[in-house]
Structure formats: C-alpha cells, structure tokens
CSV table of C-alpha atoms in Angstrom, one decimal:
chain,number,residue,atom,x,y,z
Q,1,MET,CA,0.9,-6.3,-4.7
Q,2,ALA,CA,1.8,-5.0,-1.0
Q,3,VAL,CA,5.3,-6.3,-2.6
Q,4,GLY,CA,5.8,-3.6,-6.0
Q,5,SER,CA,3.4,-0.3,-3.9
Q,6,SER,CA,6.2,-1.0,-1.4
Q,7,ALA,CA,8.8,0.0,-4.0
Q,8,PRO,CA,10.1,3.3,-3.2
Q,9,GLU,CA,10.0,2.1,0.5
Q,10,PHE,CA,12.2,-0.1,-0.3
Q,11,PHE,CA,15.0,2.4,-2.5
Q,12,THR,CA,13.8,5.4,-0.2
Q,13,VAL,CA,16.1,2.9,2.9
Q,14,ILE,CA,18.1,1.7,0.4
Q,15,ILE,CA,19.2,5.5,-0.3
Q,16,ALA,CA,19.0,6.7,3.1
Q,17,THR,CA,20.6,4.0,4.9
Q,18,MET,CA,23.8,3.4,2.5
Q,19,VAL,CA,24.2,6.9,0.4
Q,20,THR,CA,22.7,10.0,2.0
Q,21,GLU,CA,23.7,8.3,5.6
Q,22,SER,CA,20.7,9.8,7.3
Q,23,ASP,CA,17.2,8.5,9.7
Q,24,GLU,CA,15.0,9.6,6.9
Q,25,GLY,CA,14.4,6.0,6.2
Q,26,ILE,CA,13.7,4.8,9.9
Q,27,GLY,CA,11.3,7.4,9.7
Q,28,ASP,CA,9.4,6.1,6.2
Q,29,ILE,CA,8.9,2.7,7.8
Q,30,VAL,CA,7.6,3.3,10.7
Q,31,GLY,CA,4.8,6.3,9.9
Q,32,ALA,CA,4.7,4.5,6.1
Q,33,ALA,CA,3.6,1.8,9.1
Q,34,VAL,CA,1.0,3.5,11.3
Q,35,PHE,CA,-0.1,5.6,7.9
Q,36,ASN,CA,-0.9,2.4,6.3
Q,37,SER,CA,-2.5,1.3,9.1
Q,38,MET,CA,-4.5,4.4,9.5
Q,39,THR,CA,-5.0,6.1,6.9
Q,40,ILE,CA,-5.2,3.7,4.2
Q,41,VAL,CA,-7.8,1.0,6.0
Q,42,GLY,CA,-10.1,4.7,6.3
Q,43,LEU,CA,-10.1,5.6,3.1
Q,44,THR,CA,-10.4,2.6,1.9
Q,45,CYS,CA,-13.4,2.2,4.5
Q,46,ILE,CA,-14.9,5.5,3.2
Q,47,PHE,CA,-14.6,4.9,-0.5
Q,48,ALA,CA,-15.0,1.5,-1.5
Q,49,GLY,CA,-18.9,2.7,-1.8
Q,50,GLN,CA,-19.9,-0.3,-0.5
Q,51,THR,CA,-19.4,-2.0,3.6
Q,52,LEU,CA,-17.5,-5.0,2.7
Q,53,VAL,CA,-17.4,-7.7,4.7
Q,54,ILE,CA,-13.4,-9.4,5.7
Q,55,THR,CA,-12.7,-12.8,6.2
Q,56,LYS,CA,-10.9,-13.1,9.1
Q,57,PHE,CA,-8.4,-15.8,8.9
Q,58,PRO,CA,-6.2,-13.6,6.1
Q,59,VAL,CA,-6.3,-11.2,8.3
Q,60,LEU,CA,-5.2,-12.5,11.4
Q,61,ARG,CA,-2.3,-14.7,9.7
Q,62,ASP,CA,-1.3,-11.4,8.3
Q,63,PHE,CA,-2.1,-9.3,11.4
Q,64,SER,CA,0.6,-12.3,13.1
Q,65,PHE,CA,3.7,-11.5,10.6
Q,66,TYR,CA,3.2,-7.7,11.5
Q,67,ILE,CA,3.4,-7.4,15.0
Q,68,LEU,CA,5.4,-10.4,15.2
Q,69,SER,CA,7.9,-7.4,12.7
Q,70,ILE,CA,6.6,-4.7,15.3
Q,71,ILE,CA,8.1,-6.0,18.5
Q,72,LEU,CA,10.8,-7.5,16.6
Q,73,LEU,CA,11.5,-4.6,15.6
Q,74,PHE,CA,11.3,-2.8,19.1
Q,75,LEU,CA,13.7,-5.5,20.1
Q,76,PHE,CA,16.5,-4.5,18.4
Q,77,ALA,CA,16.0,-0.9,18.6
Q,78,LEU,CA,17.1,-1.2,22.1
Q,79,ASP,CA,20.9,-0.8,22.3
Q,80,GLU,CA,20.8,1.5,19.3
Q,81,LYS,CA,22.4,-0.2,16.7
Q,82,ILE,CA,21.7,-3.3,14.2
Q,83,LEU,CA,24.2,-6.1,13.9
Q,84,TRP,CA,24.1,-8.8,11.3
Q,85,TYR,CA,22.4,-12.0,13.2
Q,86,GLU,CA,20.0,-9.1,13.8
Q,87,SER,CA,19.1,-7.3,9.9
Q,88,LEU,CA,19.3,-11.8,9.2
Q,89,LEU,CA,16.4,-12.7,11.6
Q,90,LEU,CA,13.9,-9.9,10.0
Q,91,LEU,CA,14.9,-11.7,6.9
Q,92,LEU,CA,14.3,-15.4,7.3
Q,93,GLY,CA,11.0,-14.4,9.7
Q,94,TYR,CA,10.1,-12.3,5.9
Q,95,ALA,CA,11.0,-16.0,4.3
Q,96,SER,CA,8.5,-17.1,7.0
Q,97,TYR,CA,6.3,-15.0,5.4
Q,98,VAL,CA,7.5,-16.3,2.0
Q,99,PHE,CA,6.6,-19.8,3.0
Q,100,TRP,CA,3.5,-19.8,4.7
Q,101,MET,CA,1.4,-17.9,1.8
Q,102,THR,CA,2.3,-20.6,0.5
Q,103,GLN,CA,0.7,-23.0,1.9
Q,104,ASN,CA,-1.8,-21.0,3.3
Q,105,ARG,CA,-4.6,-22.9,1.5
Q,106,LYS,CA,-3.9,-26.4,3.1
Q,107,ILE,CA,-2.8,-24.2,6.2
Q,108,ALA,CA,-5.8,-23.5,6.6
Q,109,ARG,CA,-7.4,-26.8,5.7
Q,110,ALA,CA,-4.8,-28.6,8.2
Q,111,MET,CA,-6.8,-26.1,10.9
Q,112,HIS,CA,-10.8,-26.5,9.5
Q,113,SER,CA,-10.1,-30.2,9.9
Q,114,ARG,CA,-8.9,-30.0,13.5
Q,115,GLY,CA,-12.6,-28.4,14.1
Q,116,GLY,CA,-13.7,-26.6,17.3
Q,117,PHE,CA,-12.2,-22.6,17.0
Q,118,LEU,CA,-9.4,-23.1,14.9
Q,119,LYS,CA,-13.2,-24.8,12.3
Q,120,THR,CA,-15.0,-21.7,13.1
Q,121,LEU,CA,-11.4,-19.0,12.3
Q,122,THR,CA,-12.0,-20.4,8.7
Q,123,ASP,CA,-15.6,-21.1,7.9
Q,124,ASP,CA,-15.7,-17.9,5.8
Q,125,TYR,CA,-12.1,-18.4,4.1
Q,126,ILE,CA,-12.4,-22.2,2.7
Q,127,ALA,CA,-15.9,-21.4,1.4
Q,128,ASP,CA,-14.3,-18.9,0.0
Q,129,VAL,CA,-11.7,-20.5,-2.0
Q,130,GLU,CA,-14.2,-23.7,-2.8
Q,131,ARG,CA,-16.7,-20.6,-3.6
Q,132,ARG,CA,-14.0,-19.1,-6.3
Q,133,ALA,CA,-12.9,-22.4,-7.2
Q,134,LYS,CA,-16.4,-23.1,-8.7
Q,135,GLU,CA,-16.6,-20.1,-10.9
Q,136,ALA,CA,-13.5,-21.0,-12.4
Q,137,GLU,CA,-14.1,-24.2,-12.7
Q,138,GLU,CA,-17.7,-22.7,-14.9
Q,139,LYS,CA,-15.8,-20.2,-16.3
Q,140,ALA,CA,-13.9,-22.1,-17.9
Q,141,ALA,CA,-16.5,-24.3,-19.0
Q,142,LYS,CA,-18.8,-22.1,-20.4
Q,143,LYS,CA,-15.3,-20.9,-22.9
Q,144,ALA,CA,-14.7,-24.7,-23.7
Q,145,ALA,CA,-18.4,-24.9,-24.7
Q,146,LYS,CA,-18.0,-21.7,-26.7
Q,147,GLU,CA,-15.5,-22.0,-28.6
Q,148,GLU,CA,-16.5,-25.8,-29.5
Q,149,GLY,CA,-19.5,-24.1,-31.0
Q,150,ASP,CA,-17.7,-22.0,-33.2
Q,151,ALA,CA,-15.6,-25.1,-34.0
Q,152,GLU,CA,-18.3,-26.4,-35.4
Q,153,ALA,CA,-19.9,-23.1,-36.8
Q,154,GLY,CA,-16.3,-23.5,-38.5
Q,155,GLN,CA,-16.5,-19.7,-37.3
Q,156,PRO,CA,-12.1,-19.4,-36.5
Q,157,LYS,CA,-10.5,-19.3,-33.6
Q,158,PRO,CA,-9.0,-15.5,-31.8
Q,159,LYS,CA,-4.8,-16.1,-32.2
Q,160,GLU,CA,-3.1,-17.2,-29.6
Q,161,GLY,CA,-1.9,-14.7,-27.2
Q,162,GLY,CA,-5.4,-12.0,-28.8
Q,163,VAL,CA,-8.2,-11.3,-27.3
Q,164,GLY,CA,-11.8,-12.2,-29.4
Q,165,PHE,CA,-13.7,-9.4,-30.2
Q,166,THR,CA,-17.9,-9.8,-31.4
Q,167,PRO,CA,-19.8,-6.4,-31.4
Q,168,THR,CA,-22.5,-6.8,-30.2
Q,169,ALA,CA,-25.3,-3.6,-28.5
Q,170,TYR,CA,-23.2,-3.9,-25.3
Q,171,ASP,CA,-20.6,-1.9,-27.4
Q,172,ALA,CA,-21.1,1.5,-27.8
Q,173,ASN,CA,-18.4,1.5,-31.2
Q,174,ALA,CA,-20.4,-1.1,-32.4
Q,175,GLU,CA,-22.5,0.3,-35.9
Q,176,GLY,CA,-25.8,0.8,-35.7
Q,177,ALA,CA,-25.7,0.4,-31.9
Q,178,ASP,CA,-27.1,2.9,-30.2
Q,179,LYS,CA,-27.4,4.3,-26.7
Q,180,SER,CA,-31.3,3.2,-26.0
Q,181,SER,CA,-30.1,0.0,-28.0
Q,182,ALA,CA,-27.3,0.1,-24.9
Q,183,ALA,CA,-29.3,0.3,-22.6
Q,184,SER,CA,-32.4,-2.1,-23.1
Q,185,ALA,CA,-29.5,-4.5,-24.2
Q,186,ALA,CA,-27.2,-4.0,-20.3
Q,187,PRO,CA,-28.1,-6.8,-17.4
Q,188,ALA,CA,-29.8,-5.5,-14.5
Q,189,ALA,CA,-27.5,-3.5,-12.6
Q,190,SER,CA,-26.1,-5.2,-8.9
Q,191,PRO,CA,-27.3,-3.7,-5.7
Q,192,ALA,CA,-24.2,-2.9,-5.8
Q,193,SER,CA,-23.8,-0.5,-8.5
Q,194,SER,CA,-27.2,0.9,-7.6
Q,195,ALA,CA,-25.4,1.7,-4.1
Q,196,LYS,CA,-25.9,5.9,-3.2
Q,197,PRO,CA,-22.7,7.7,-5.2
Q,198,SER,CA,-19.6,7.0,-3.2
Q,199,PHE,CA,-18.3,10.3,-2.2
Q,200,ILE,CA,-15.5,11.2,-4.4
Q,201,ARG,CA,-18.5,11.1,-7.3
Q,202,THR,CA,-20.4,13.4,-5.2
Q,203,LEU,CA,-18.4,15.9,-4.2
Q,204,SER,CA,-15.9,15.8,-7.7
Q,205,PHE,CA,-20.4,16.3,-8.9
Q,206,THR,CA,-20.6,19.3,-6.4
Q,207,LEU,CA,-17.8,20.6,-7.0
Q,208,ARG,CA,-17.8,20.5,-10.8
Q,209,ASN,CA,-21.1,22.6,-10.3
Q,210,SER,CA,-20.8,24.9,-7.7
Q,211,LYS,CA,-20.2,28.6,-9.0
Q,212,SER,CA,-17.4,29.6,-5.8
Q,213,PHE,CA,-15.6,26.1,-8.6
Q,214,VAL,CA,-15.7,27.5,-11.3
Q,215,ALA,CA,-12.0,25.9,-12.0
Q,216,PHE,CA,-13.2,22.5,-11.7
Q,217,ARG,CA,-15.6,23.2,-14.7
Q,218,LYS,CA,-14.3,21.8,-18.6
Q,219,ASN,CA,-14.4,24.7,-21.6
Q,220,THR,CA,-13.5,26.9,-18.8
Q,221,SER,CA,-10.6,29.0,-19.2
Q,222,ALA,CA,-9.2,28.6,-15.9
Q,223,TYR,CA,-9.8,25.2,-16.5
Q,224,LYS,CA,-7.2,25.5,-19.4
Q,225,CYS,CA,-5.4,27.5,-17.2
Q,226,ILE,CA,-4.6,25.3,-15.1
Q,227,ALA,CA,-4.2,21.9,-17.4
Q,228,LYS,CA,-1.7,24.5,-19.5
Q,229,VAL,CA,0.2,24.8,-16.2
Q,230,GLN,CA,0.1,21.1,-15.3
Q,231,LYS,CA,1.3,20.4,-18.7
Q,232,ALA,CA,4.4,22.2,-19.0
Q,233,PHE,CA,4.8,20.5,-15.4
Q,234,SER,CA,4.5,17.3,-16.2
Q,235,TRP,CA,6.4,18.2,-20.2
Q,236,PRO,CA,10.3,17.4,-19.2
Q,237,LEU,CA,8.8,14.2,-16.7
Q,238,THR,CA,6.7,12.5,-19.3
Q,239,THR,CA,8.9,13.3,-22.9
Q,240,ALA,CA,12.1,11.0,-20.2
Q,241,PHE,CA,9.2,8.3,-19.4
Q,242,LYS,CA,8.8,8.3,-23.0
Q,243,LEU,CA,11.8,8.3,-24.8
Q,244,SER,CA,13.1,5.9,-22.4
Q,245,MET,CA,10.4,3.7,-22.7
Q,246,PRO,CA,8.8,3.7,-26.1
Q,247,GLU,CA,5.4,2.8,-27.4
Q,248,SER,CA,7.0,1.4,-31.1
Q,249,MET,CA,8.7,-1.1,-29.6
Q,250,ARG,CA,5.9,-2.6,-28.3
Q,251,ASP,CA,5.5,-4.6,-31.3
Q,252,LYS,CA,8.9,-5.1,-32.4
Q,253,CYS,CA,10.7,-6.6,-29.0
Q,254,LYS,CA,9.1,-10.1,-27.8
Q,255,TYR,CA,10.5,-8.8,-24.6
Q,256,TRP,CA,10.3,-5.6,-24.2
Q,257,PHE,CA,8.3,-5.8,-21.3
Q,258,MET,CA,11.8,-7.1,-19.8
Q,259,TRP,CA,13.2,-3.4,-20.9
Q,260,ASN,CA,9.6,-1.2,-19.3
Q,261,PHE,CA,9.9,-2.5,-16.0
Q,262,GLY,CA,14.2,-2.3,-15.2
Q,263,VAL,CA,13.6,0.8,-16.7
Q,264,SER,CA,10.3,1.3,-14.4
Q,265,VAL,CA,13.0,0.2,-12.1
Q,266,ALA,CA,14.9,2.5,-12.7
Q,267,TRP,CA,13.4,5.6,-13.0
Q,268,ILE,CA,11.4,4.9,-9.2
Q,269,CYS,CA,15.0,5.2,-8.0
Q,270,ILE,CA,16.3,8.6,-9.7
Q,271,LEU,CA,12.3,10.1,-8.6
Q,272,ILE,CA,13.3,9.1,-4.8
Q,273,THR,CA,16.3,10.6,-4.5
Q,274,CYS,CA,15.1,12.9,-5.4
Q,275,VAL,CA,12.4,13.4,-3.2
Q,276,LEU,CA,15.1,12.2,0.3
Q,277,ILE,CA,17.4,14.6,-1.0
Q,278,PHE,CA,14.7,17.6,-1.3
Q,279,THR,CA,13.5,16.5,1.8
Q,280,THR,CA,16.2,16.0,3.5
Q,281,ARG,CA,17.3,19.6,2.9
Q,282,VAL,CA,14.0,21.4,3.7
Q,283,GLY,CA,14.9,19.7,7.2
Q,284,CYS,CA,18.1,21.3,7.5
Q,285,ILE,CA,17.5,24.5,6.1
Q,286,LEU,CA,13.8,24.0,8.7
Q,287,ASN,CA,16.1,22.5,11.5
Q,288,ILE,CA,13.0,20.0,11.5
Q,289,PRO,CA,14.9,16.5,12.5
Q,290,GLY,CA,15.0,13.3,9.8
Q,291,ILE,CA,13.2,11.1,11.9
Q,292,VAL,CA,10.2,13.4,11.7
Q,293,MET,CA,10.3,14.7,7.8
Q,294,GLY,CA,10.6,10.6,6.9
Q,295,THR,CA,6.8,9.4,9.4
Q,296,ILE,CA,5.2,12.7,8.9
Q,297,VAL,CA,6.6,14.0,4.9
Q,298,LEU,CA,7.9,10.8,3.1
Q,299,SER,CA,6.0,8.4,4.4
Q,300,SER,CA,2.5,10.3,2.9
Q,301,GLY,CA,5.0,10.2,-0.7
Q,302,THR,CA,5.3,6.8,-0.8
Q,303,SER,CA,2.5,5.5,1.2
Q,304,VAL,CA,0.4,6.7,-2.2
Q,305,PRO,CA,1.2,3.3,-4.2
Q,306,ASP,CA,-0.3,1.4,-1.0
Q,307,SER,CA,-3.6,4.2,-0.8
Q,308,LEU,CA,-4.6,3.4,-4.6
Q,309,SER,CA,-4.2,-0.2,-5.2
Q,310,SER,CA,-6.2,-0.9,-1.9
Q,311,ILE,CA,-8.5,1.7,-3.3
Q,312,ILE,CA,-9.3,0.4,-6.2
Q,313,VAL,CA,-9.8,-3.5,-5.4
Q,314,ALA,CA,-11.8,-2.7,-2.4
Q,315,ARG,CA,-14.4,-0.4,-5.1
Q,316,LYS,CA,-14.6,-3.6,-6.8
Q,317,GLY,CA,-15.8,-5.6,-3.1
Q,318,GLU,CA,-12.4,-6.9,-2.9
Q,319,GLY,CA,-11.7,-6.4,0.4
Q,320,ASP,CA,-9.8,-8.6,1.7
Q,321,MET,CA,-7.8,-8.2,-0.8
Q,322,ALA,CA,-7.1,-4.2,0.6
Q,323,ILE,CA,-6.5,-5.3,3.6
Q,324,ALA,CA,-3.8,-8.0,3.2
Q,325,ASN,CA,-2.1,-4.9,0.9
Q,326,VAL,CA,-2.2,-2.5,3.6
Q,327,LEU,CA,-0.2,-4.7,6.5
Q,328,GLY,CA,1.4,-7.2,3.5
Q,329,SER,CA,3.1,-3.4,3.0
Q,330,ASN,CA,4.2,-3.0,6.5
Q,331,ILE,CA,5.6,-6.8,7.1
Q,332,PHE,CA,7.7,-5.8,3.8
Q,333,ASN,CA,8.7,-2.4,5.0
Q,334,ILE,CA,9.4,-4.4,8.3
Q,335,PHE,CA,11.1,-7.8,7.6
Q,336,VAL,CA,13.0,-6.8,4.0
Q,337,CYS,CA,14.2,-2.8,3.5
Q,338,LEU,CA,15.2,-2.2,7.1
Q,339,GLY,CA,16.1,-5.0,7.3
Q,340,PHE,CA,18.2,-5.8,4.0
Q,341,SER,CA,19.4,-1.9,4.4
Q,342,TRP,CA,21.3,-2.7,7.5
Q,343,MET,CA,22.6,-6.3,6.3
Q,344,LEU,CA,24.2,-4.4,3.5
Q,345,TRP,CA,25.7,-1.5,5.8
Q,346,ASN,CA,26.9,-4.7,8.0
Q,347,ILE,CA,28.6,-6.2,5.7
Q,348,ALA,CA,30.2,-3.1,4.3
Q,349,GLU,CA,30.8,-1.0,7.7
Q,350,GLY,CA,29.3,-3.1,10.6
Q,351,PRO,CA,27.3,-2.9,13.3
Q,352,TYR,CA,24.6,-0.3,12.5
Q,353,GLU,CA,24.2,2.6,14.6
Q,354,ALA,CA,21.9,6.0,13.3
Q,355,ASN,CA,20.6,9.2,15.7
Q,356,ALA,CA,17.0,8.2,15.1
Q,357,LEU,CA,19.1,4.3,17.0
Q,358,LYS,CA,19.9,6.4,19.4
Q,359,GLY,CA,17.1,8.7,20.2
Q,360,ASN,CA,13.5,7.9,21.5
Q,361,LEU,CA,12.6,6.3,18.4
Q,362,TRP,CA,11.0,3.0,20.7
Q,363,PHE,CA,8.4,6.3,21.7
Q,364,PRO,CA,7.2,5.5,18.0
Q,365,ILE,CA,8.0,1.9,17.4
Q,366,MET,CA,4.8,1.1,20.2
Q,367,ILE,CA,2.3,3.5,19.0
Q,368,VAL,CA,2.6,1.1,15.8
Q,369,LEU,CA,2.4,-1.8,18.4
Q,370,VAL,CA,-0.8,0.6,19.5
Q,371,TYR,CA,-2.7,1.3,16.5
Q,372,SER,CA,-1.7,-2.3,14.5
Q,373,CYS,CA,-3.4,-3.5,18.3
Q,374,PHE,CA,-6.2,-1.7,17.9
Q,375,LEU,CA,-7.1,-1.9,14.1
Q,376,LEU,CA,-7.1,-5.6,15.0
Q,377,ILE,CA,-9.6,-5.8,18.2
Q,378,ALA,CA,-11.8,-2.4,15.5
Q,379,PHE,CA,-12.0,-6.0,13.0
Q,380,ILE,CA,-13.3,-7.3,15.1
Q,381,VAL,CA,-16.3,-5.2,17.5
Q,382,SER,CA,-17.4,-4.8,13.7
Q,383,ARG,CA,-17.8,-7.6,12.7
Q,384,TRP,CA,-15.0,-7.2,10.7
Q,385,ARG,CA,-16.6,-4.8,8.8
Q,386,LEU,CA,-15.2,-2.0,6.5
Q,387,THR,CA,-17.7,0.8,7.3
Q,388,LYS,CA,-17.1,5.0,7.1
Q,389,LYS,CA,-17.4,5.4,10.9
Q,390,LEU,CA,-14.4,2.4,11.1
Q,391,GLY,CA,-12.6,4.6,8.3
Q,392,PHE,CA,-13.1,7.7,9.9
Q,393,SER,CA,-11.6,7.2,13.5
Q,394,LEU,CA,-9.2,5.6,11.9
Q,395,ILE,CA,-7.9,8.9,10.0
Q,396,PHE,CA,-8.3,10.4,12.9
Q,397,LEU,CA,-5.9,8.6,15.3
Q,398,HIS,CA,-3.6,9.1,12.4
Q,399,MET,CA,-3.9,12.4,12.7
Q,400,THR,CA,-2.8,12.0,16.4
Q,401,PHE,CA,-0.3,10.1,16.0
Q,402,ILE,CA,1.3,13.4,13.4
Q,403,ALA,CA,1.0,15.5,16.5
Q,404,LEU,CA,2.2,12.9,18.9
Q,405,THR,CA,5.8,13.0,17.2
Q,406,LEU,CA,5.6,17.5,16.8
Q,407,LEU,CA,5.1,17.7,20.1
Q,408,THR,CA,7.7,14.7,20.8
Q,409,ASN,CA,10.9,15.9,18.1
Q,410,SER,CA,12.7,19.0,19.0
Q,411,ILE,CA,10.8,21.7,15.4
Q,412,GLY,CA,13.4,24.8,14.7
Q,413,GLY,CA,16.0,23.3,17.3
Q,414,LYS,CA,13.5,24.2,19.9
Q,415,LYS,CA,12.4,22.1,23.5
Q,416,PRO,CA,10.4,19.2,22.9
Q,417,VAL,CA,7.0,20.4,24.7
Q,418,LEU,CA,6.8,16.4,25.7
Q,419,LEU,CA,9.9,15.2,27.1
Q,420,LEU,CA,10.5,11.2,26.9
Q,421,PRO,CA,13.6,9.1,27.8
Q,422,ASN,CA,16.5,9.3,25.9
Q,423,THR,CA,15.5,13.6,24.7
Q,424,PRO,CA,17.7,15.9,26.0
Q,425,GLY,CA,16.5,17.4,28.5
Q,426,TRP,CA,14.2,14.2,30.6
Q,427,SER,CA,16.3,14.5,33.3
Q,428,ASP,CA,15.4,18.2,33.3
Q,429,GLY,CA,12.2,18.3,32.6
Q,430,ARG,CA,11.3,15.1,35.6
C-alpha cells in the first residue's frame, strides 16, 4: 500500500531530476516526509472515529529504517553532491527493509523467545498474529462447512472466481425485504459503530442543514450549479480515462487488468509532469525557489493518496496499517525515489549536483529528523494510542515547519527573514 500510494512522489522525483532538472523533486520528498509524519498521522488520529491502539514492534521497526534513511540522506548531502555509490547505498537500504519484511514474523518470534525486554517489545505483535491466524482458520472452517452443507442439500456451488449471493433480510434490494425487517434482523452494533459520530459526518451534516451554506444542500440551484461546473472541468479527464480504459473490454479480455494498470501508471506520469511544469512556472513567476515549491506545494498534492488510504484503514480500526503506510511511504520516498533517480543521473551524467544541495537543505532534513524523534516519543508517552489531542499537535507542528521554510528561504527575491549557513548574506548577518 505504501509503495502504491508513493507513485506520485516517484514520478515527481524522476521527472524533476532527469527532465526539468529542478529542485522540486528533492523538496517534494523532504516536504512529504513532514506532511506524512505530521499531518497524515494527525488526520488519522482525528478522523479515525475511535481511539486506536497501535502495536509497538512494527512501529519501532519502521521508525528504525525511517530514521536510518534520514541520517543517510543528511550525510550524503553534506558534500553538496551525490555519487553513484551513495545512491546505491540508498537502494540497498530499501532492499534490506524488504528483506526484513519477508522475515518479519520469524524475526519477531526469535526476539520473543529471547525473553526480557525483547519479549515485552513483541508480546502484543505475537498475540495479534496468533489472533489473526485463529480467525483465518475459523473463517476457513466455516466456509468449508457451508460448502459441504450446500453440497449435501444439492445446491450448486458458485462458479470459480465468482461470488455466491443469496438475498436475505439484510439485503435491502431483496424481494420482500423492507426497512423494518432489515432493522430487526441486523446484529447488535459494535462499540466502534455505536460511538459518537465522527468529525467529518458532524461537519457534513452541519453544512447541509445550515442556512449559511445553501450550496451544500442537494436539489438546490446553487448545488446544481456547482455540480455542473465540476462536471465541465472534469469532463476532459473523465472522457480520456474512459477512452483509454473502456469498461466494455473488462469481460472480453482475461488480462484486461494489466492494460488498466499500465494505462493508470501512464496517466499518473502524464498528470505529474503537468503538475510539475505548472508548479515550476508559478514558482518562476513569483520568484519562489523550487525547493520551497516542492516542500510546501508539491508535497501536499502528491501525498493525497497516502492521506486517503491511511484515514480509510484507520476508520476500519486498522491503526497499525495506517501508521505503517505513512512510515513505509517515507522509507520508499527516500530510499527508492531519491536513490533511483540519483542513480540514473550518475549513470547518464556523473555525480548529481543541484542548487538544493548547495543551499540550506540540511535544515529541513534536520527538522524531519527531529520531528520523527518527536513522533516516536509522542507515541510512547501516549501509550501507543492515537488520540485527537496528539493529532492536533502534529498538525500544528507541520504548520510550524511551513512557517520555518518560508522564513529561511528567499521569497519574491527578498532576503530571508532567518539566515542560515550556506544562505547568501549569512556571514554578513551574524
């Protein structure tokens, strides 16, 4: 999930490094690291709809590789150029992470068997693995028993690859089913579903029923007008998507999903190129450095898939998956996105040098490292619970990072408010 949601960052860095030769790629990765760790985790805490408890072992595992990637990035950027073996070390860092993940359960069980602190560290993870394995066995046993019962009753089994469906009182579309029967037959609500409505639903309900926000109500002239404008702007893209990935071929070609996957990747690449060129032009017109545009603007846009995926799984109660998606994306961004693009440049042109490396890139990287350590400490202090207070605190820290980025860079051709080493005029301002 982390690799898939990091596709925008991957193409952004490749295009910014090999095509436009701009600093937006590095800025995107550094800014996305802060955005993912602070804002996405913060939104996950706020919109989860419940207080989630995360498992210590996988979080500490991902934090270890994440902090290692930041340290390597900081050390490699000190000499203001990236050599081929440095980019290779980044790629090998991700390879080691993948290898660990393939042996994750074996490593956890080995640590658990040693006792002491390592046993305490992996207790909840081992318990969760055993619980999931037991649930999977019970589910498989029920499925086998059901198929055996259907076979004895003479009912045909569903086709291979298909889904068997029998209308019941729970299905609102089944014949003879009504709301009252569905309500009476529905099982008791779980504690998570009976909890207080989430902030998103409360806000949506308030807007739709408020006199001040008539546009949010359906079947009103304002709502219809907004819908028409949205449809007009989205029509070119939706038409292109439908023409390049026609639904009519879904049932005619067995491997049609491979075509859809390839075309989707191509569309991501095309759209990212357009966004990158547009961002570069806007930064040039407003006289804003590329590193700033990447850190603030591009990072927020390319991190949208990470935001949605983390919030969605968090609302399903999968707090571990939400945090793993965030940290895994950051690890992939630094190890693979930067490492692979810099390796390509070294093969084609030699050592990679950029204005961002010659500037004060060390400062945002240090902030990323400090914020990562703060996030880990915050998890420990909160006893590995994702609370709303923690969420709002993390979002505030991201706003602080944006303010520091603006204050330490030249905006509009003016002198930075805060002068840092490697910034023009720093020696005169001491």
